[in-house]
Amino acid sequence: MDSDDVGALADVASHYAAPNLLGRLLDGLAASGVDVERIAVEDLRLVDELHVRGREATEEQASLAHIGAEERVLDIGCGIGGSARYLAATRGCRVEGLDLTPEYVEAAIGLSERCGLGDRVTFQVGDATRLPFEDGSFDVVWTQHVNMNIADKRVWVGEIARVLKLGGRWAGYEILGNDSDIRFPVPWATSPPHSVLASAGQLRTLILETGLEIDAWIDSTEAGVAWVEKVLERFRESGAPPLGPRLLVGDSFGPKFENMRDGLRSGALAVAMFVARKP
Ligand SMILES: C[S@@+](CC[C@H](N)C(=O)[O-])C[C@H]1O[C@@H](n2cnc3c(N)ncnc32)[C@H](O)[C@@H]1O
């Protein structure tokens, strides 16, 4: 890896970096009346899924991919571990999460231990384009809203295919589009160099060229617009709740979500959920 690659990864991690994140999440939980030593996965649902349509989308994705109890799942770009905990708690599977941002991984570990899931979900800091796993390790690779920060998508998709077992599935839920048609900041990037969007056609082609087969592809842009509008409306009416996306996204939450909504509305951005299989 050359120094430009290292710098680009550090820039992405510093975009998401949130000082004392675990402490602030625990404070937010306590302010909402939760016993922070005995957290239920449900207590976190409004703050720990950093993607359009939150838990609703995660439930759909888990069903689309038919994730079972005996499966070993890798969540690439796992954020603070919301989906990993949800999958382990509801499907009974074992989930390993990997993310570039150290504060997110620290929060993922601290929250999962307090949810009593420390033995079924594990997390580590790492880069999606250099996965620290043997070939053919996982039944399922899970990604949600991570490709927008990854410049070398060919290497990324190649790594996903490499670590999947034969017959294994990639369950993806990704934002797609064209950087030149959107306004910044957006939730995943403050300025263009850190947003590296691919169109749906480009990602589909890459998946097929990598040797995976596409079992399902659902465009959920319309439902995404409705969800972002609802979040913004709640924010305008009642301000930021003690536990909500603003805790992670920061003060620029409003413009970031408005720009994302406008991009989804105009067609410059799209949201797709898919399952690709390693034959
Ligand atoms: C929008 S957040 C989504 C988090 C999580 N998937 C979710 O939906 O709750 C994007 C995440 O991707 C991570 N990320 C970005 N580039 C990455 C890379 N090259 N390797 C690993 N993680 C990465 C970021 O640190 C961040 O946590």
XYZ file of C-alpha atoms and ligand atoms in Angstrom:
306
model
C 0.000 0.000 0.000
C 1.529 3.374 -0.920
C 1.396 6.529 1.214
C -1.478 8.011 -0.870
C -3.629 4.959 -0.033
C -2.762 5.231 3.659
C -3.638 8.966 3.594
C -6.954 8.334 1.844
C -7.959 5.697 4.436
C -6.960 8.030 7.283
C -9.127 10.779 5.729
C -12.139 8.467 5.600
C -11.630 7.378 9.218
C -11.288 11.005 10.333
C -14.529 11.897 8.528
C -16.354 9.370 10.751
C -14.203 9.907 13.864
C -16.296 10.894 16.873
C -14.415 11.622 20.110
C -15.569 9.680 23.176
C -18.318 8.076 21.093
C -18.951 5.124 23.425
C -19.200 7.467 26.437
C -21.638 9.762 24.629
C -23.771 6.813 23.497
C -23.932 5.502 27.061
C -24.885 8.989 28.304
C -27.623 9.169 25.650
C -28.938 5.758 26.696
C -28.935 6.741 30.373
C -30.794 9.983 29.499
C -33.419 7.818 27.757
C -33.880 5.747 30.938
C -31.855 2.668 29.903
C -29.709 0.711 32.411
C -26.384 1.045 30.568
C -24.983 -2.179 32.020
C -27.913 -4.172 30.640
C -28.730 -2.795 27.228
C -31.273 -4.491 24.973
C -30.525 -4.561 21.234
C -33.844 -2.714 20.792
C -32.690 0.190 22.991
C -30.149 1.118 20.314
C -32.268 0.829 17.195
C -32.588 4.572 16.552
C -28.874 5.215 16.695
C -26.848 2.161 15.718
C -27.871 1.552 12.113
C -26.120 4.170 9.991
C -27.944 3.626 6.729
C -31.094 4.763 4.976
C -34.224 3.196 6.553
C -32.262 1.877 9.549
C -33.645 -1.304 11.112
C -36.416 -1.709 8.549
C -33.805 -2.112 5.791
C -31.704 -4.494 7.898
C -34.711 -6.766 8.476
C -35.447 -6.831 4.731
C -31.816 -7.533 3.860
C -31.556 -10.406 6.363
C -34.706 -11.980 4.891
C -33.564 -11.472 1.297
C -30.261 -13.235 2.087
C -31.935 -16.034 4.135
C -29.325 -15.823 6.890
C -29.410 -18.907 9.146
C -28.237 -19.716 12.669
C -25.298 -21.899 11.627
C -23.763 -19.307 9.334
C -20.578 -17.333 9.781
C -21.170 -13.717 8.716
C -18.650 -10.948 7.989
C -19.971 -7.360 8.261
C -17.576 -5.133 6.287
C -17.764 -1.462 7.313
C -19.823 -2.486 10.347
C -19.992 0.984 11.938
C -20.940 0.722 15.614
C -22.230 -2.822 15.128
C -26.012 -2.332 15.058
C -26.700 -4.787 12.262
C -24.205 -7.330 13.613
C -26.012 -7.330 16.985
C -29.408 -7.510 15.295
C -28.346 -10.504 13.156
C -26.795 -12.364 16.088
C -29.784 -11.688 18.347
C -32.533 -12.541 15.858
C -30.910 -15.114 13.557
C -28.572 -16.772 16.064
C -25.582 -16.531 13.722
C -22.033 -15.520 14.583
C -20.983 -12.145 13.145
C -17.525 -10.670 12.750
C -17.410 -6.933 12.089
C -14.586 -4.965 10.500
C -14.392 -1.183 10.206
C -11.817 1.461 9.381
C -12.820 3.875 12.161
C -11.315 2.951 15.573
C -13.918 4.907 17.616
C -16.694 2.962 15.888
C -15.050 -0.384 16.625
C -14.538 0.595 20.269
C -18.228 1.568 20.523
C -19.293 -1.660 18.747
C -17.370 -3.775 21.272
C -18.516 -1.809 24.345
C -22.186 -1.828 23.317
C -22.182 -5.525 22.352
C -20.682 -6.571 25.692
C -23.364 -4.580 27.510
C -26.012 -6.311 25.351
C -24.671 -9.708 26.472
C -23.610 -10.551 22.900
C -19.844 -10.363 23.398
C -19.448 -14.077 22.594
C -21.387 -13.986 19.312
C -20.238 -10.708 17.733
C -16.617 -9.626 17.463
C -15.146 -6.503 15.915
C -11.800 -5.328 14.637
C -10.286 -2.322 12.910
C -9.417 -3.074 9.280
C -9.653 -2.087 5.629
C -12.281 -3.559 3.311
C -9.743 -3.789 0.479
C -7.293 -5.905 2.530
C -9.422 -8.347 4.496
C -7.479 -10.198 7.220
C -9.227 -13.545 6.577
C -8.422 -16.777 4.772
C -10.014 -17.584 1.422
C -13.449 -19.231 1.697
C -14.050 -18.280 5.348
C -17.620 -16.939 5.362
C -21.119 -18.098 4.454
C -22.286 -14.494 4.157
C -20.562 -11.168 3.576
C -22.793 -8.293 4.675
C -22.305 -4.657 3.602
C -24.434 -1.581 4.199
C -23.542 1.869 2.838
C -19.802 1.318 2.678
C -18.864 1.350 -1.037
C -19.242 5.156 -1.263
C -15.904 5.553 0.544
C -14.002 2.869 -1.382
C -12.061 4.065 -4.426
C -10.839 0.699 -5.691
C -14.107 -1.151 -6.007
C -12.579 -3.902 -8.144
C -10.210 -4.854 -5.317
C -13.042 -4.548 -2.763
C -15.440 -6.825 -4.679
C -12.527 -9.209 -5.314
C -11.849 -9.408 -1.572
C -15.527 -10.134 -0.877
C -15.504 -12.955 -3.435
C -12.226 -14.316 -2.051
C -13.416 -14.667 1.570
C -16.801 -16.193 0.627
C -17.202 -19.981 0.695
C -18.419 -21.637 -2.507
C -22.173 -21.054 -2.536
C -21.775 -18.176 -0.052
C -23.713 -14.928 -0.480
C -22.895 -11.240 -0.439
C -25.871 -9.385 1.064
C -25.415 -5.758 0.027
C -27.311 -2.533 0.671
C -25.498 0.305 -1.015
C -25.821 3.922 -2.084
C -25.046 4.361 -5.766
C -24.940 7.336 -8.085
C -22.816 10.035 -9.623
C -20.632 12.404 -7.559
C -20.748 15.240 -10.068
C -24.546 15.510 -9.713
C -24.779 15.865 -5.915
C -24.164 18.663 -3.404
C -21.795 18.224 -0.469
C -21.612 17.528 2.425
C -23.408 14.186 2.486
C -23.375 11.756 5.441
C -20.429 9.765 4.043
C -18.258 12.658 2.807
C -17.645 16.343 3.367
C -16.204 16.937 -0.087
C -15.869 15.094 -3.430
C -12.523 13.325 -2.996
C -13.947 11.163 -0.194
C -17.085 10.200 -2.057
C -16.462 7.634 -4.782
C -19.849 6.699 -6.126
C -20.507 3.999 -8.700
C -23.678 3.696 -10.742
C -25.909 0.625 -10.375
C -24.759 -0.527 -13.812
C -21.083 -0.184 -12.887
C -21.475 -2.143 -9.649
C -23.523 -4.888 -11.300
C -20.928 -5.242 -14.060
C -18.121 -5.436 -11.526
C -19.946 -8.108 -9.513
C -20.444 -10.248 -12.623
C -16.877 -9.691 -13.871
C -15.618 -10.885 -10.477
C -17.381 -14.200 -11.051
C -20.332 -13.739 -8.700
C -23.942 -14.258 -9.775
C -26.683 -11.775 -8.910
C -29.628 -13.570 -7.268
C -31.638 -10.467 -6.320
C -31.442 -6.710 -6.992
C -34.029 -4.304 -5.545
C -34.027 -0.555 -6.080
C -35.360 0.997 -2.858
C -34.671 4.662 -3.651
C -38.294 5.746 -3.317
C -38.674 4.251 0.159
C -35.322 5.877 1.018
C -36.539 9.370 0.080
C -39.636 8.939 2.267
C -37.496 7.809 5.224
C -34.979 10.681 4.931
C -37.851 13.174 4.690
C -39.418 11.735 7.850
C -36.114 11.959 9.765
C -35.669 15.603 8.691
C -39.253 16.449 9.602
C -38.861 14.953 13.102
C -35.604 16.854 13.512
C -37.260 20.183 12.492
C -40.226 19.621 14.793
C -38.550 18.277 17.928
C -34.801 18.877 17.545
C -32.191 16.178 18.128
C -33.208 13.396 20.552
C -30.584 12.237 23.127
C -30.162 9.065 21.047
C -30.300 9.649 17.310
C -28.229 10.001 14.137
C -27.015 13.485 15.094
C -24.954 11.949 17.889
C -22.792 10.313 15.211
C -23.135 12.688 12.282
C -22.582 15.878 14.310
C -23.802 19.457 13.790
C -23.800 19.191 9.996
C -26.514 16.522 10.284
C -29.174 18.829 8.703
C -27.309 19.816 5.482
C -25.902 16.297 5.038
C -29.348 14.699 5.185
C -30.913 17.441 3.018
C -28.271 16.966 0.309
C -28.768 13.193 0.454
C -32.557 13.638 0.154
C -32.155 15.987 -2.836
C -29.777 13.545 -4.548
C -32.189 10.645 -4.022
C -35.107 12.732 -5.282
C -33.327 13.959 -8.417
C -31.989 10.526 -9.379
C -28.348 11.537 -8.788
C -28.328 8.973 -5.945
C -29.991 5.587 -5.668
C -30.282 2.926 -2.967
C -30.068 -0.740 -3.921
C -30.368 -3.970 -1.926
C -28.984 -7.114 -3.513
C -27.752 -10.653 -3.032
C -24.826 -11.958 -5.083
C -23.662 -15.575 -4.845
C -20.298 -17.254 -5.340
C -21.152 -20.173 -7.621
C -22.263 5.064 6.505
S -21.313 4.107 7.609
C -22.253 2.592 7.637
C -21.961 1.746 8.853
C -22.739 0.437 8.953
N -22.521 -0.413 7.807
C -24.198 0.691 9.123
O -24.926 0.652 8.136
O -24.618 0.950 10.270
C -19.908 3.653 6.626
C -18.864 2.865 7.395
O -17.913 2.340 6.479
C -16.642 2.380 7.113
N -15.623 2.326 6.044
C -15.402 3.210 5.047
N -14.368 2.805 4.269
C -13.941 1.623 4.783
C -12.907 0.709 4.424
N -12.090 0.926 3.387
N -12.759 -0.391 5.182
C -13.556 -0.640 6.251
N -14.543 0.199 6.640
C -14.741 1.313 5.914
C -16.658 3.678 7.885
O -15.683 3.712 8.897
C -18.086 3.684 8.421
O -18.190 3.052 9.654
